[in-house]
Short mmCIF file of C-alpha atoms and ligand atoms in Angstrom, two decimals:
data_model
loop_
_atom_site.label_atom_id
_atom_site.label_comp_id
_atom_site.label_asym_id
_atom_site.label_seq_id
_atom_site.Cartn_x
_atom_site.Cartn_y
_atom_site.Cartn_z
CA UNK A 1 0.00 0.00 0.00
CA UNK A 2 1.33 3.45 -0.92
CA UNK A 3 1.83 5.67 2.13
CA UNK A 4 -0.54 8.25 0.62
CA UNK A 5 -3.39 5.73 0.85
CA UNK A 6 -5.58 4.78 3.79
CA UNK A 7 -5.89 1.19 4.95
CA UNK A 8 -9.02 0.76 2.79
CA UNK A 9 -7.06 1.77 -0.33
CA UNK A 10 -8.63 5.22 -0.68
CA UNK A 11 -6.36 8.18 -1.21
CA UNK A 12 -5.68 10.35 1.85
CA UNK A 13 -2.91 12.65 0.56
CA UNK A 14 -1.77 13.41 -2.98
CA UNK A 15 1.85 14.48 -2.94
CA UNK A 16 3.29 12.43 -5.77
CA UNK A 17 2.02 10.08 -8.47
CA UNK A 18 5.10 7.91 -8.02
CA UNK A 19 4.12 4.34 -7.11
CA UNK A 20 0.39 5.00 -6.99
CA UNK A 21 -1.40 1.85 -8.20
CA UNK A 22 -2.82 1.90 -11.69
CA UNK A 23 -6.41 1.07 -10.57
CA UNK A 24 -6.42 4.11 -8.28
CA UNK A 25 -5.11 6.35 -11.07
CA UNK A 26 -7.73 4.97 -13.44
CA UNK A 27 -10.49 5.48 -10.87
CA UNK A 28 -9.49 9.13 -10.53
CA UNK A 29 -9.35 9.57 -14.31
CA UNK A 30 -12.74 7.89 -14.78
CA UNK A 31 -14.31 10.11 -12.15
CA UNK A 32 -12.70 13.22 -13.66
CA UNK A 33 -13.96 12.21 -17.11
CA UNK A 34 -17.50 11.98 -15.75
CA UNK A 35 -17.15 15.56 -14.49
CA UNK A 36 -15.57 16.99 -17.66
CA UNK A 37 -17.86 19.15 -19.80
CA UNK A 38 -17.35 20.69 -23.24
CA UNK A 39 -16.60 24.38 -23.46
CA UNK A 40 -19.80 26.36 -23.10
CA UNK A 41 -21.64 23.65 -21.16
CA UNK A 42 -22.73 24.37 -17.61
CA UNK A 43 -20.21 23.10 -15.05
CA UNK A 44 -21.32 20.17 -12.88
CA UNK A 45 -22.14 21.15 -9.31
CA UNK A 46 -22.94 19.12 -6.24
CA UNK A 47 -23.15 19.49 -2.45
CA UNK A 48 -21.07 16.36 -1.82
CA UNK A 49 -18.48 18.28 0.19
CA UNK A 50 -20.83 20.75 1.90
CA UNK A 51 -19.47 21.52 5.36
CA UNK A 52 -15.88 20.70 4.36
CA UNK A 53 -13.27 23.42 4.06
CA UNK A 54 -10.36 23.49 1.66
CA UNK A 55 -7.44 25.88 2.17
CA UNK A 56 -5.19 26.92 -0.71
CA UNK A 57 -1.75 27.75 0.64
CA UNK A 58 0.36 28.97 -2.26
CA UNK A 59 3.81 30.40 -1.69
CA UNK A 60 4.73 30.36 -5.40
CA UNK A 61 2.80 32.11 -8.18
CA UNK A 62 -0.06 30.21 -9.81
CA UNK A 63 -2.98 31.06 -12.05
CA UNK A 64 -4.57 27.90 -13.44
CA UNK A 65 -3.82 25.55 -10.54
CA UNK A 66 -5.02 27.86 -7.79
CA UNK A 67 -8.16 28.97 -9.59
CA UNK A 68 -9.05 25.44 -10.62
CA UNK A 69 -8.57 24.03 -7.10
CA UNK A 70 -10.84 26.81 -5.83
CA UNK A 71 -13.50 26.18 -8.48
CA UNK A 72 -13.27 22.43 -7.93
CA UNK A 73 -13.87 22.78 -4.19
CA UNK A 74 -16.72 25.27 -4.65
CA UNK A 75 -18.43 23.13 -7.29
CA UNK A 76 -18.50 20.32 -4.73
CA UNK A 77 -20.07 22.61 -2.15
CA UNK A 78 -16.96 23.03 0.06
CA UNK A 79 -15.88 26.31 1.61
CA UNK A 80 -12.55 27.67 0.39
CA UNK A 81 -9.95 29.93 1.93
CA UNK A 82 -7.05 31.25 -0.12
CA UNK A 83 -3.81 32.28 1.54
CA UNK A 84 -1.50 34.38 -0.59
CA UNK A 85 2.11 34.47 0.48
CA UNK A 86 2.24 38.26 0.71
CA UNK A 87 -0.68 38.21 3.15
CA UNK A 88 0.26 35.15 5.12
CA UNK A 89 2.13 35.09 8.37
CA UNK A 90 4.92 33.11 6.76
CA UNK A 91 6.60 36.32 5.63
CA UNK A 92 6.51 37.50 9.23
CA UNK A 93 8.70 34.54 10.12
CA UNK A 94 5.99 32.09 11.11
CA UNK A 95 6.99 28.61 10.07
CA UNK A 96 4.94 26.71 7.53
CA UNK A 97 3.93 24.22 10.20
CA UNK A 98 2.63 26.95 12.50
CA UNK A 99 0.52 28.26 9.63
CA UNK A 100 -0.72 24.74 9.00
CA UNK A 101 -1.63 24.20 12.66
CA UNK A 102 -3.50 27.50 12.66
CA UNK A 103 -5.50 26.39 9.63
CA UNK A 104 -6.11 23.00 11.21
CA UNK A 105 -7.52 24.70 14.31
CA UNK A 106 -9.90 26.52 11.98
CA UNK A 107 -11.38 23.17 10.86
CA UNK A 108 -9.66 22.81 7.54
CA UNK A 109 -10.21 19.39 5.98
CA UNK A 110 -7.84 19.63 3.01
CA UNK A 111 -4.75 21.71 2.54
CA UNK A 112 -3.63 22.45 -1.01
CA UNK A 113 0.02 23.47 -0.98
CA UNK A 114 2.34 24.94 -3.59
CA UNK A 115 5.88 25.61 -2.47
CA UNK A 116 9.26 26.22 -4.10
CA UNK A 117 11.05 24.14 -1.49
CA UNK A 118 11.28 20.37 -1.99
CA UNK A 119 9.72 18.29 0.77
CA UNK A 120 7.21 20.81 2.11
CA UNK A 121 4.00 18.87 1.25
CA UNK A 122 5.30 15.62 2.75
CA UNK A 123 6.56 17.39 5.89
CA UNK A 124 3.15 18.96 6.34
CA UNK A 125 1.43 15.62 5.69
CA UNK A 126 3.58 14.01 8.38
CA UNK A 127 2.39 16.56 10.95
CA UNK A 128 -1.29 17.19 10.27
CA UNK A 129 -4.10 15.63 12.29
CA UNK A 130 -5.47 12.32 10.98
CA UNK A 131 -8.58 13.91 9.47
CA UNK A 132 -6.62 16.42 7.34
CA UNK A 133 -5.55 15.67 3.76
CA UNK A 134 -2.61 17.35 2.02
CA UNK A 135 -2.67 17.87 -1.74
CA UNK A 136 0.36 19.12 -3.60
CA UNK A 137 -0.30 21.87 -6.11
CA UNK A 138 3.34 21.86 -7.22
CA UNK A 139 6.44 21.01 -5.20
CA UNK A 140 9.66 22.67 -6.39
CA UNK A 141 10.96 20.73 -9.42
CA UNK A 142 9.83 17.47 -7.86
CA UNK A 143 6.16 16.86 -8.42
CA UNK A 144 2.86 18.30 -9.70
CA UNK A 145 0.46 15.37 -9.35
CA UNK A 146 -2.81 16.99 -10.42
CA UNK A 147 -1.05 18.31 -13.54
CA UNK A 148 0.09 14.75 -14.32
CA UNK A 149 -3.49 13.53 -13.96
CA UNK A 150 -4.96 16.26 -16.14
CA UNK A 151 -2.32 15.56 -18.77
CA UNK A 152 -3.23 11.87 -18.73
CA UNK A 153 -6.93 12.70 -18.92
CA UNK A 154 -6.38 15.01 -21.89
CA UNK A 155 -4.44 12.32 -23.75
CA UNK A 156 -7.09 9.71 -22.94
CA UNK A 157 -9.74 11.93 -24.50
CA UNK A 158 -7.85 11.95 -27.81
CA UNK A 159 -6.07 8.60 -28.02
CA UNK A 160 -7.55 5.12 -27.62
CA UNK A 161 -4.87 3.43 -25.49
CA UNK A 162 -1.76 4.43 -23.58
CA UNK A 163 0.07 1.19 -24.35
CA UNK A 164 0.44 1.97 -28.05
CA UNK A 165 1.44 5.62 -27.68
CA UNK A 166 4.71 7.38 -28.41
CA UNK A 167 5.04 10.49 -26.28
CA UNK A 168 7.81 13.12 -26.48
CA UNK A 169 8.28 15.44 -23.51
CA UNK A 170 10.33 18.38 -24.76
CA UNK A 171 12.24 21.18 -23.09
CA UNK A 172 13.49 21.91 -19.61
CA UNK A 173 13.05 18.41 -18.21
CA UNK A 174 15.71 18.97 -15.57
CA UNK A 175 13.78 21.60 -13.65
CA UNK A 176 10.26 20.43 -14.46
CA UNK A 177 7.85 19.00 -11.89
CA UNK A 178 5.35 18.62 -14.75
CA UNK A 179 7.71 16.25 -16.59
CA UNK A 180 8.33 14.17 -13.46
CA UNK A 181 4.63 13.72 -12.68
CA UNK A 182 3.95 12.96 -16.36
CA UNK A 183 6.68 10.33 -16.27
CA UNK A 184 5.13 8.62 -13.25
CA UNK A 185 1.58 8.55 -14.56
CA UNK A 186 2.51 7.59 -18.14
CA UNK A 187 4.66 4.74 -16.87
CA UNK A 188 1.91 3.51 -14.58
CA UNK A 189 -0.59 3.62 -17.45
CA UNK A 190 1.70 1.54 -19.65
CA UNK A 191 3.16 4.01 -22.17
CA UNK A 192 5.96 2.05 -23.83
CA UNK A 193 7.66 4.73 -25.95
CA UNK A 194 8.31 7.70 -23.69
CA UNK A 195 11.00 10.07 -24.92
CA UNK A 196 12.59 13.04 -23.26
CA UNK A 197 14.02 15.71 -25.55
CA UNK A 198 16.25 18.50 -24.26
CA UNK A 199 19.58 20.23 -24.72
CA UNK A 200 22.23 18.53 -22.55
CA UNK A 201 22.15 21.16 -19.73
CA UNK A 202 18.38 20.71 -19.38
CA UNK A 203 18.48 16.91 -19.28
CA UNK A 204 17.80 15.30 -15.89
CA UNK A 205 20.42 13.34 -13.97
CA UNK A 206 21.16 9.91 -15.50
CA UNK A 207 19.33 8.00 -12.74
CA UNK A 208 16.05 9.80 -13.39
CA UNK A 209 13.42 9.01 -16.04
CA UNK A 210 14.67 5.47 -16.27
CA UNK A 211 13.66 3.65 -19.41
CA UNK A 212 12.99 6.85 -21.38
CA UNK A 213 14.88 7.36 -24.64
CA UNK A 214 16.91 10.57 -24.41
CA UNK A 215 17.13 12.80 -27.48
CA UNK A 216 19.18 15.96 -27.71
CA UNK A 217 17.89 16.67 -31.24
CA UNK A 218 14.27 17.76 -31.48
CA UNK A 219 13.94 16.26 -34.96
CA UNK A 220 14.72 12.69 -33.89
CA UNK A 221 12.72 13.09 -30.68
CA UNK A 222 9.56 14.10 -32.53
CA UNK A 223 9.74 11.45 -35.24
CA UNK A 224 6.34 9.72 -35.51
CA UNK A 225 5.16 10.54 -31.98
CA UNK A 226 1.46 10.69 -31.08
CA UNK A 227 1.83 13.29 -28.33
CA UNK A 228 4.19 16.26 -28.06
CA UNK A 229 4.35 17.74 -24.59
CA UNK A 230 6.22 21.03 -24.52
CA UNK A 231 7.64 22.53 -21.32
CA UNK A 232 8.51 26.05 -20.22
CA UNK A 233 12.12 26.90 -19.39
CA UNK A 234 12.01 27.19 -15.59
CA UNK A 235 14.17 30.29 -15.31
CA UNK A 236 13.20 30.68 -11.65
CA UNK A 237 15.11 27.48 -10.88
CA UNK A 238 18.29 28.43 -12.79
CA UNK A 239 21.30 30.57 -11.99
CA UNK A 240 21.60 33.67 -14.18
CA UNK A 241 24.66 32.21 -15.91
CA UNK A 242 22.76 29.06 -16.92
CA UNK A 243 19.84 30.79 -18.65
CA UNK A 244 19.64 29.68 -22.29
CA UNK A 245 19.58 32.37 -24.97
CA UNK A 246 15.92 32.64 -26.08
CA UNK A 247 16.60 33.04 -29.82
CA UNK A 248 19.07 30.22 -29.86
CA UNK A 249 16.70 27.99 -27.93
CA UNK A 250 13.85 28.66 -30.34
CA UNK A 251 16.09 27.89 -33.32
CA UNK A 252 17.02 24.48 -31.91
CA UNK A 253 14.10 23.45 -29.71
CA UNK A 254 11.11 25.64 -30.56
CA UNK A 255 8.07 23.71 -31.79
CA UNK A 256 7.32 25.19 -35.22
CA UNK A 257 4.75 23.88 -37.75
CA UNK A 258 7.62 22.38 -39.79
CA UNK A 259 8.92 20.43 -36.82
CA UNK A 260 5.48 19.32 -35.73
CA UNK A 261 5.12 17.79 -39.21
CA UNK A 262 7.73 15.21 -38.12
CA UNK A 263 5.25 13.77 -35.62
CA UNK A 264 2.27 11.67 -36.70
CA UNK A 265 -0.32 13.66 -38.66
CA UNK A 266 -2.85 13.19 -35.84
CA UNK A 267 -0.37 14.06 -33.06
CA UNK A 268 -1.65 16.31 -30.30
CA UNK A 269 0.34 19.20 -28.81
CA UNK A 270 0.30 19.91 -25.08
CA UNK A 271 1.81 22.58 -22.82
CA UNK A 272 1.15 23.04 -19.09
CA UNK A 273 1.38 26.85 -19.40
CA UNK A 274 2.44 29.56 -18.87
CA UNK A 275 3.69 29.48 -22.47
CA UNK A 276 6.56 31.47 -23.86
CA UNK A 277 5.43 31.93 -27.42
CA UNK A 278 8.38 32.27 -29.76
CA UNK A 279 10.72 30.57 -27.26
CA UNK A 280 9.48 27.01 -26.76
CA UNK A 281 6.46 27.07 -29.07
CA UNK A 282 5.28 29.00 -32.14
CA UNK A 283 1.91 30.70 -31.86
CA UNK A 284 0.69 28.91 -35.01
CA UNK A 285 1.23 25.61 -33.16
CA UNK A 286 -0.06 26.72 -29.76
CA UNK A 287 -3.28 27.99 -31.35
CA UNK A 288 -3.38 25.46 -34.19
CA UNK A 289 -5.70 22.50 -34.85
CA UNK A 290 -3.44 19.94 -33.15
CA UNK A 291 -3.21 21.90 -29.90
CA UNK A 292 -5.11 20.57 -26.87
CA UNK A 293 -3.60 23.14 -24.52
CA UNK A 294 -6.95 24.70 -23.62
CA UNK A 295 -8.46 21.26 -23.03
CA UNK A 296 -5.73 20.69 -20.46
CA UNK A 297 -6.86 23.77 -18.54
CA UNK A 298 -10.50 22.71 -18.67
CA UNK A 299 -9.62 19.20 -17.49
CA UNK A 300 -7.77 20.69 -14.53
CA UNK A 301 -11.03 21.50 -12.75
CA UNK A 302 -12.49 18.02 -13.37
CA UNK A 303 -9.32 16.32 -12.12
CA UNK A 304 -9.17 18.46 -8.99
CA UNK A 305 -12.85 17.76 -8.29
CA UNK A 306 -12.13 14.04 -8.59
CA UNK A 307 -9.13 14.27 -6.26
CA UNK A 308 -10.96 16.36 -3.64
CA UNK A 309 -13.93 13.97 -3.78
CA UNK A 310 -11.62 11.00 -3.32
CA UNK A 311 -9.70 12.33 -0.31
CA UNK A 312 -12.80 13.76 1.39
CA UNK A 313 -15.24 10.97 0.49
CA UNK A 314 -15.11 9.57 4.03
CA UNK A 315 -16.37 12.97 5.24
CA UNK A 316 -19.35 13.04 2.90
CA UNK A 317 -20.16 9.41 3.70
CA UNK A 318 -20.12 10.14 7.43
N1 LIG B 401 2.35 25.65 -14.37
C1 LIG B 401 3.31 24.57 -14.36
C2 LIG B 401 3.96 24.45 -12.99
O1 LIG B 401 3.52 25.02 -12.05
C3 LIG B 401 4.29 24.66 -15.46
C4 LIG B 401 5.20 25.84 -15.45
O2 LIG B 401 5.16 26.68 -14.56
O3 LIG B 401 6.00 25.91 -16.40
O4 LIG B 401 4.93 23.72 -12.87
#
């Protein structure tokens, strides 16, 4: 049993997708799919989590993840409190755990945490009361589990089976929590041909991403793939001296229409956003017919509803 699960197999915390059992991942994806609606349709709402409170504790910037966790909780009838780092006591020197204990005293049931420091979500999970769940909304370069799930859901909506897919993850793999969570979920779901494509300084350490083919040339990495997942250069995790030159990067690694033509004709293009148009991706591709980037955002709410429902189900049942 994974340490994020309860004795009955249900999920209590979601800090990483690493080693989560495939049936649990598939259950979350199935539930999220049942909550996904086309653009323009009315969002599903329920009162399943009425009386529960979800706190968003973000100490790193976020647009999509924070808003979609908030919408997900509200659409399930939960109350939501949002703590912005500038307003929180953490900047006054209060430790993260003191902030967490304060929230716990205020009857928080789930704590959604984004932090630039590795290990914060698991440290918090180790200290909270047994009825509190901790959900990572992005941990340093390490993990972004709900992003991994929404990426898997988006692919599942366009491709019949993971086992037969070729997926290229392209860009700043080294500093990317999105790539790491994608790796864990794609592996668990049986993707056989998973490639990572990056210039040598942005490749991960040799022990990571085991089993993935490594390509330093975009052209070979994209050849005949079904899915192209582009990543942002994580400048906030690099020293000034290591920042790649934007023009040079685009010339070698930018996804242009010509390069996308190397993938299968029905390949889909993904990006977790925020996008740097003209650095890692051309606007014609980002906004083009093969792009599913906006579907990813829409799926984010459905996935976060499924995750919140899963970790707080025992509350609604009781
Ligand atoms: N929004 C994603 C993250 O929080 C991707 C990115 O920032 O590039 O990791």
